[in-house]
Short mmCIF file of C-alpha atoms in Angstrom, two decimals:
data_model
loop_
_atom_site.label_atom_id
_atom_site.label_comp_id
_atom_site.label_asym_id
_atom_site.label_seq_id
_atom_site.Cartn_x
_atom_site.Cartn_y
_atom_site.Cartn_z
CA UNK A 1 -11.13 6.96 30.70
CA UNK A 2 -7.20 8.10 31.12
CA UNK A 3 -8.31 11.03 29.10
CA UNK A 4 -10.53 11.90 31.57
CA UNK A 5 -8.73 12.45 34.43
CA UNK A 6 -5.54 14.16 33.16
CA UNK A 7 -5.86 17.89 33.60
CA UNK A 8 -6.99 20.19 30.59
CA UNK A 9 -3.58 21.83 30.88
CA UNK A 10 -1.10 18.58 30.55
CA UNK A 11 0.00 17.71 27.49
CA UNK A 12 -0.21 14.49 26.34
CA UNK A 13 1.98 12.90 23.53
CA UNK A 14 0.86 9.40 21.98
CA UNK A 15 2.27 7.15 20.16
CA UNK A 16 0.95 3.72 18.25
CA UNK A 17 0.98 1.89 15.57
CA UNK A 18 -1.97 1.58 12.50
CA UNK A 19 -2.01 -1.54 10.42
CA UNK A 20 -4.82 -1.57 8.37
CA UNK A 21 -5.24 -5.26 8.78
CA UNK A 22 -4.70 -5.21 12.67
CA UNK A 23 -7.30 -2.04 12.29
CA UNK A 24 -9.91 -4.14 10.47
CA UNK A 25 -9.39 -7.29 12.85
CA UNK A 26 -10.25 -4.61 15.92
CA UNK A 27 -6.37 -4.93 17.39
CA UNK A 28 -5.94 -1.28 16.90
CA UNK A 29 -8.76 1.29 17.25
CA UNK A 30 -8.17 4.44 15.33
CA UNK A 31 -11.10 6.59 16.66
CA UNK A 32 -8.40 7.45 19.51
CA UNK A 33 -7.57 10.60 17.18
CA UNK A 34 -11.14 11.63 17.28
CA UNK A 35 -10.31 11.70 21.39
CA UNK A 36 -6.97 13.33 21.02
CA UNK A 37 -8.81 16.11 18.27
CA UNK A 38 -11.18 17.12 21.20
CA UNK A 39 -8.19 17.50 22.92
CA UNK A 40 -6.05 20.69 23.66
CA UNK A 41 -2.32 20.26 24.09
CA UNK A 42 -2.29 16.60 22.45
CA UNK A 43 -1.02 15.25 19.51
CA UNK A 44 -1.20 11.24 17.96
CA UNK A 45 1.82 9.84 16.20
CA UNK A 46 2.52 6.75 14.50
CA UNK A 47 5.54 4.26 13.74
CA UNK A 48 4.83 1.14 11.94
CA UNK A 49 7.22 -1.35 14.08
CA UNK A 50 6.00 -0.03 17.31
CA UNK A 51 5.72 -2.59 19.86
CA UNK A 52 6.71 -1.18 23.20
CA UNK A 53 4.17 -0.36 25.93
CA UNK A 54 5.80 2.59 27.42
CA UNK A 55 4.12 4.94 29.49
CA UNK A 56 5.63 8.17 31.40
CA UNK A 57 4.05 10.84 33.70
CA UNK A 58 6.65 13.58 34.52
CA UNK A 59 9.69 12.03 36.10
CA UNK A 60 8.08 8.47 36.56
CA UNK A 61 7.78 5.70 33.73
CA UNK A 62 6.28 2.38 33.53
CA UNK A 63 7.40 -0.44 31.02
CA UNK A 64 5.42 -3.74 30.36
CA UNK A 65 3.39 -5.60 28.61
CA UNK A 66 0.24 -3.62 29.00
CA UNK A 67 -1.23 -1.93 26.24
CA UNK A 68 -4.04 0.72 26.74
CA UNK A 69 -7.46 -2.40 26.57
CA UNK A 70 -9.72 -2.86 29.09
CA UNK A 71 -8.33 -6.06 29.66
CA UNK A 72 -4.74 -5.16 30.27
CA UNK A 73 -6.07 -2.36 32.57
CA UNK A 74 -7.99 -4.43 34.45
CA UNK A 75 -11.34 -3.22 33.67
CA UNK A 76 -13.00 -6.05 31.57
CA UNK A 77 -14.57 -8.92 33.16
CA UNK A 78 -11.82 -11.28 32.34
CA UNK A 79 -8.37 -8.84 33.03
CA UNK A 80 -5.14 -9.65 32.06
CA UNK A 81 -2.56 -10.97 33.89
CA UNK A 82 0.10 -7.97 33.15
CA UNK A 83 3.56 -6.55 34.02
CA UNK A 84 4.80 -3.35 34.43
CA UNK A 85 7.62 -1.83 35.82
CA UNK A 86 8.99 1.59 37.15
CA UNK A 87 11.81 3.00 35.49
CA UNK A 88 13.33 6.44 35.88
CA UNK A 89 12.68 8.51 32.99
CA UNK A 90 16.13 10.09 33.49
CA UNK A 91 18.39 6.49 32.69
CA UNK A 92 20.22 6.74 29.35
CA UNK A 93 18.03 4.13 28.16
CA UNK A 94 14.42 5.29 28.55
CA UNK A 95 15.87 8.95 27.45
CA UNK A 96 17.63 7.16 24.16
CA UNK A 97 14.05 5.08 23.43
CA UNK A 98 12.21 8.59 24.01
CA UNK A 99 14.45 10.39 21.63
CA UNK A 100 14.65 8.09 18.61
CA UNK A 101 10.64 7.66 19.16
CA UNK A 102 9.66 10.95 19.15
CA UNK A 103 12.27 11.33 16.00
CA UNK A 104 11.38 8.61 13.81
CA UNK A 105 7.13 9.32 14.53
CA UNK A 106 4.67 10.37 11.67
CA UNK A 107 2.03 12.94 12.78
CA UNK A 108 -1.39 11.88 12.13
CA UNK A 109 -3.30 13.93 10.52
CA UNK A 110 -7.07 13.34 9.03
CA UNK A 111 -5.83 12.41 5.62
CA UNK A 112 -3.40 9.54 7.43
CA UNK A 113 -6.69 9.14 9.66
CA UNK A 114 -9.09 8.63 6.34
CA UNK A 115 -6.70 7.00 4.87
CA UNK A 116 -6.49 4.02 7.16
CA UNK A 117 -10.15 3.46 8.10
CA UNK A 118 -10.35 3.23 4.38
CA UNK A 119 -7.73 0.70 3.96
CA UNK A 120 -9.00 -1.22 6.57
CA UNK A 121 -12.92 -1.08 5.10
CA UNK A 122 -11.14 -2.59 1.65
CA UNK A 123 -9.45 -5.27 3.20
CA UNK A 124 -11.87 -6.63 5.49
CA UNK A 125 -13.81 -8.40 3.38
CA UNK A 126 -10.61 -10.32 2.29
CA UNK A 127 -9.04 -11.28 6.02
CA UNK A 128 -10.41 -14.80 7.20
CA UNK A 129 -12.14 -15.17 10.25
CA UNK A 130 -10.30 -14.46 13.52
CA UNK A 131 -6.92 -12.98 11.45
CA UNK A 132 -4.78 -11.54 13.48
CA UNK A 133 -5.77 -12.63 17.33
CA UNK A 134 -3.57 -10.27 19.30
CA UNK A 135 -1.39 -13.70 20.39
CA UNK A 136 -0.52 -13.88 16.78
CA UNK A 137 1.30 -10.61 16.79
CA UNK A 138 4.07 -11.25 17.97
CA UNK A 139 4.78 -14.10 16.07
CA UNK A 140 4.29 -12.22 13.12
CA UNK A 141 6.58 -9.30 13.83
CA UNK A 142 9.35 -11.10 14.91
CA UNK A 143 9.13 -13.67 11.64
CA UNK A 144 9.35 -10.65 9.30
CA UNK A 145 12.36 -9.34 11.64
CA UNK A 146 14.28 -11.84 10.33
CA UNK A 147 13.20 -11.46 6.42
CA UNK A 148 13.75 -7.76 5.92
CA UNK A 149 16.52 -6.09 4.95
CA UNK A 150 18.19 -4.62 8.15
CA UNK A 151 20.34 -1.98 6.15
CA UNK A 152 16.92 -0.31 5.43
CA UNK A 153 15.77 1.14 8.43
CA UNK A 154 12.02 1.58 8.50
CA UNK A 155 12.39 5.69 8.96
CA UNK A 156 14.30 5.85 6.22
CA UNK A 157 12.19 3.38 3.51
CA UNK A 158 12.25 4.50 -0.14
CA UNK A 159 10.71 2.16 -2.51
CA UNK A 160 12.83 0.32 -4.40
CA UNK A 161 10.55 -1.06 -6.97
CA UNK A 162 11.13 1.58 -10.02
CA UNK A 163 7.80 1.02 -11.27
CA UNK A 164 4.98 0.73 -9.03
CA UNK A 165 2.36 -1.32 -11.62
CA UNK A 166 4.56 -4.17 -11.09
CA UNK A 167 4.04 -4.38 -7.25
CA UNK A 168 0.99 -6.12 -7.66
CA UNK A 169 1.93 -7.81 -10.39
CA UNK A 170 4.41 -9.46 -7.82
CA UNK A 171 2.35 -9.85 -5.29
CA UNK A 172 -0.28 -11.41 -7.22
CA UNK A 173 2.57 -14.30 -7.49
CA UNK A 174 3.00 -13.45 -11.09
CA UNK A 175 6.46 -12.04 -10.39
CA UNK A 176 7.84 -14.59 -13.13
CA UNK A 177 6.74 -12.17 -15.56
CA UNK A 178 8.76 -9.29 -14.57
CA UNK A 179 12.88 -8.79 -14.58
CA UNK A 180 15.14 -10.32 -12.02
CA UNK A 181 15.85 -6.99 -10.67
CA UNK A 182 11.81 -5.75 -10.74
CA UNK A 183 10.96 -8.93 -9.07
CA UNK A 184 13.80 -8.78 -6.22
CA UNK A 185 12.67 -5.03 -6.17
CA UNK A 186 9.16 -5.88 -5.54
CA UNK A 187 10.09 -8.47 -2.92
CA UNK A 188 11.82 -5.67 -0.45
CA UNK A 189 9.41 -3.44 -1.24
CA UNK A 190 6.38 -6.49 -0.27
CA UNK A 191 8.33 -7.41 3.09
CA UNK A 192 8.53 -4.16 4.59
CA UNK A 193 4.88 -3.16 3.47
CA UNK A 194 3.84 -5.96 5.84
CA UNK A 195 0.56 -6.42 3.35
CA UNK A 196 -2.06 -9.21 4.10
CA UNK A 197 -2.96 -12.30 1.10
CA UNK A 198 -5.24 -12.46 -1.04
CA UNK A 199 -6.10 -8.92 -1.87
CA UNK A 200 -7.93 -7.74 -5.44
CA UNK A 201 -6.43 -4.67 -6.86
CA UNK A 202 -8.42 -2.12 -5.88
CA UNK A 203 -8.23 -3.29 -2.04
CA UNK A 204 -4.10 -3.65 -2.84
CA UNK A 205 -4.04 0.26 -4.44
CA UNK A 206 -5.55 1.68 -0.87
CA UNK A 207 -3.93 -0.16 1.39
CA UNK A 208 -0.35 0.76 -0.27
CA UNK A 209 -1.71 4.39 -0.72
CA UNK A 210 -2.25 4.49 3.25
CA UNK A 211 0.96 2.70 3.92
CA UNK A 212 2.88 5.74 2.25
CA UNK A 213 1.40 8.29 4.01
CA UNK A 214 2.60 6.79 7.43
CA UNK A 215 6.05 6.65 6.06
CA UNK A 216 8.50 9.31 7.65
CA UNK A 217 10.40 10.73 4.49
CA UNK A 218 6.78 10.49 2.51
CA UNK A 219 5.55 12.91 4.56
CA UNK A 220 9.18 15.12 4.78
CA UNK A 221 8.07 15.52 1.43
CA UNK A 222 4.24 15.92 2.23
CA UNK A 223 5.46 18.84 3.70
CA UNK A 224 7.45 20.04 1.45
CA UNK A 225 5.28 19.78 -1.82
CA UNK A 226 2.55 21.66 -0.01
CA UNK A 227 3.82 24.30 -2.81
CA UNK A 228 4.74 23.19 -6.40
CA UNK A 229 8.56 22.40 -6.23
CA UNK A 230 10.94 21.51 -9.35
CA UNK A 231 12.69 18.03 -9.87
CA UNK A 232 15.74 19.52 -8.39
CA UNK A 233 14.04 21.15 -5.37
CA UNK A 234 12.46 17.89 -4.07
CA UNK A 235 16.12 16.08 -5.00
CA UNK A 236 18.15 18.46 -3.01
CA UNK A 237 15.77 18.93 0.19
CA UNK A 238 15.38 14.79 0.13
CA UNK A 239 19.23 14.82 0.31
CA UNK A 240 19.08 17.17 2.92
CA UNK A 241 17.00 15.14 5.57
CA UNK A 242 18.49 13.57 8.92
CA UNK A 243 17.12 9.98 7.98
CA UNK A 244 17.87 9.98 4.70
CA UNK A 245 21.02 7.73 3.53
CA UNK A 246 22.87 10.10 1.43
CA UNK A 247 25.12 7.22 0.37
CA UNK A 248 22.41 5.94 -2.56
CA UNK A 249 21.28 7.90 -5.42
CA UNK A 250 18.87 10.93 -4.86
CA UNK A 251 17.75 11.15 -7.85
CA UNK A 252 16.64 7.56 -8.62
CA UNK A 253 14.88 7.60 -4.83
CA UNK A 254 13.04 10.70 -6.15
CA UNK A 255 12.27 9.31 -9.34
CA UNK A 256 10.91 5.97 -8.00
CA UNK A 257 9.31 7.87 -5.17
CA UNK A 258 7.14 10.03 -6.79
CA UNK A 259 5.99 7.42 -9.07
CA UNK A 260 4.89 5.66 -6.11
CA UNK A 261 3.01 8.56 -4.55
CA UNK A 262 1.42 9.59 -8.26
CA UNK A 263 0.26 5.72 -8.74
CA UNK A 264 -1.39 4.50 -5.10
CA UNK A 265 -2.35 8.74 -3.93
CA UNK A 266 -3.61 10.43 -7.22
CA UNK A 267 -5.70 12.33 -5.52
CA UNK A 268 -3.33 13.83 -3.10
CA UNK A 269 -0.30 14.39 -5.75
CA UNK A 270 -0.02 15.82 -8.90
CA UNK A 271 3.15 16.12 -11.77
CA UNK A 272 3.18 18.52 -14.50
CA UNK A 273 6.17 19.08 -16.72
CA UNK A 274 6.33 23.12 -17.98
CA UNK A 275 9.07 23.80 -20.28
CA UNK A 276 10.88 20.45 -19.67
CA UNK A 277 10.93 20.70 -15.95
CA UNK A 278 9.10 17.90 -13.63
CA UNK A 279 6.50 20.39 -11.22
CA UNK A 280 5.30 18.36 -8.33
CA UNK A 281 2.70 19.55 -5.87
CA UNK A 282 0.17 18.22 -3.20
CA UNK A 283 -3.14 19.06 -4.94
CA UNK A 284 -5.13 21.66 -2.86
#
């Protein structure tokens, strides 16, 4: 409906957030990108800790508590009662919040777009009834807030877990069986991945696979890799990003990273090792 009534020629920019569980409960509806595809001059982005409802036209901008539902909007049968307020889009504040969105975004694309309608047809089956009511939310994200660790910003995630097999070993709550450090590992790694109980491993391998892809530096590299590059390649342009912390190790990030991306996306990545050098590519 907002679509419609924007003119052909004005770009429009949007931003949300995909969850596969919050997909598969109905909280977020992904067939938006089919909207934005028929779409000239619009693109769809994604951040996994979004929860603003910001909205700006030109020189004006509105901040609430509306998202874009029928509801909020008042177009459902039982509306909302909602808030939002003017701003000007010119105040240090709404131009910083702009900025670091628009900087920290993933793309999507219609592998990220596959990839999360998958995850969410996997997990269904495993949420109980009524997970995730939207007035749960918020509840949820600010609980974890206070678990993960806030040196790791979330556009800068690398796993930490060297090994990715163990993930689910940990989250199956057999983490006894791994080492102190591979458990602890495993437990970052778990917190920030944000991934429903009670998964089966299959279910577990598509949801983390779709995860990845929304991550910022994963798809850096996505980019990257879209021609084979050698260990030190990948290594030295990692190092070279904006949101990367150059204070930790490069090579171990690579090294655990690309396990990672070989383990839950084998049939996006591929390793071969020519005359003692690692080759890693996206496969075509």
């Amino acid at each position: 409906k907002i679509l419609s009534v924007i003119p052909r020629h004005v770009s429009v920019y949007c931003v949300t957030r995909w969850h596969p569980q919050e997909v598969a409960a109905g909280i977020s509806d992904p067939d938006i990108w089919h909207s934005i595809c028929q779409r000239s001059n619009s693109s769809l982005w994604l951040r996994q800790d979004l929860h603003a409802k910001y909205y700006r036209l030109d020189a004006s901008c509105l901040v609430g508590s509306a998202n874009i539902t029928q509801a909020a909007l008042g177009w459902s049968k039982n509306p909302n009662l909602e808030l939002l307020i003017s701003y000007d889009s010119l105040s240090s504040d709404i131009v910083q919040f702009e900025a670091t969105l628009k900087r920290t975004s993933v793309r999507v694309d219609s592998q990220i777009y596959s990839s999360v309608v998958a995850a969410a047809a996997a997990i269904s089956s495993f949420l109980p009834k009524g997970y995730l009511h939207s007035s749960e939310i918020d509840e949820r994200v600010s609980d974890s807030a206070d678990t993960i660790d806030t040196d790791r910003k979330w556009e800068s995630w690398i796993p930490s877990l060297r090994h990715p097999k163990d993930l689910y070993i940990a989250y199956s709550g057999s983490g006894s069986n791994l080492s102190r450090a591979a458990a602890s590992a495993a437990e970052q790694d778990l917190r920030h991945l944000e991934i429903p109980p009670g998964l089966d491993e299959q279910a577990f391998l598509v949801f983390v696979g779709s995860m990845l892809l929304q991550q910022s530096i994963v798809q850096e590299l996505d980019a990257f890799v879209g021609e084979p590059k050698r260990f030190g390649a990948v290594t030295a342009h990692l190092s070279s990003l904006k949101i990367y912390d150059r204070s930790r190790n490069v090579t171990q990030d690579w090294q655990a990273l690309m396990r990672w991306l070989l383990y839950f996306l084998p049939d996006r990545y591929e390793r071969s090792v020519p005359r003692h050098s690692e080759i890693f590519s996206r496969k075509t």
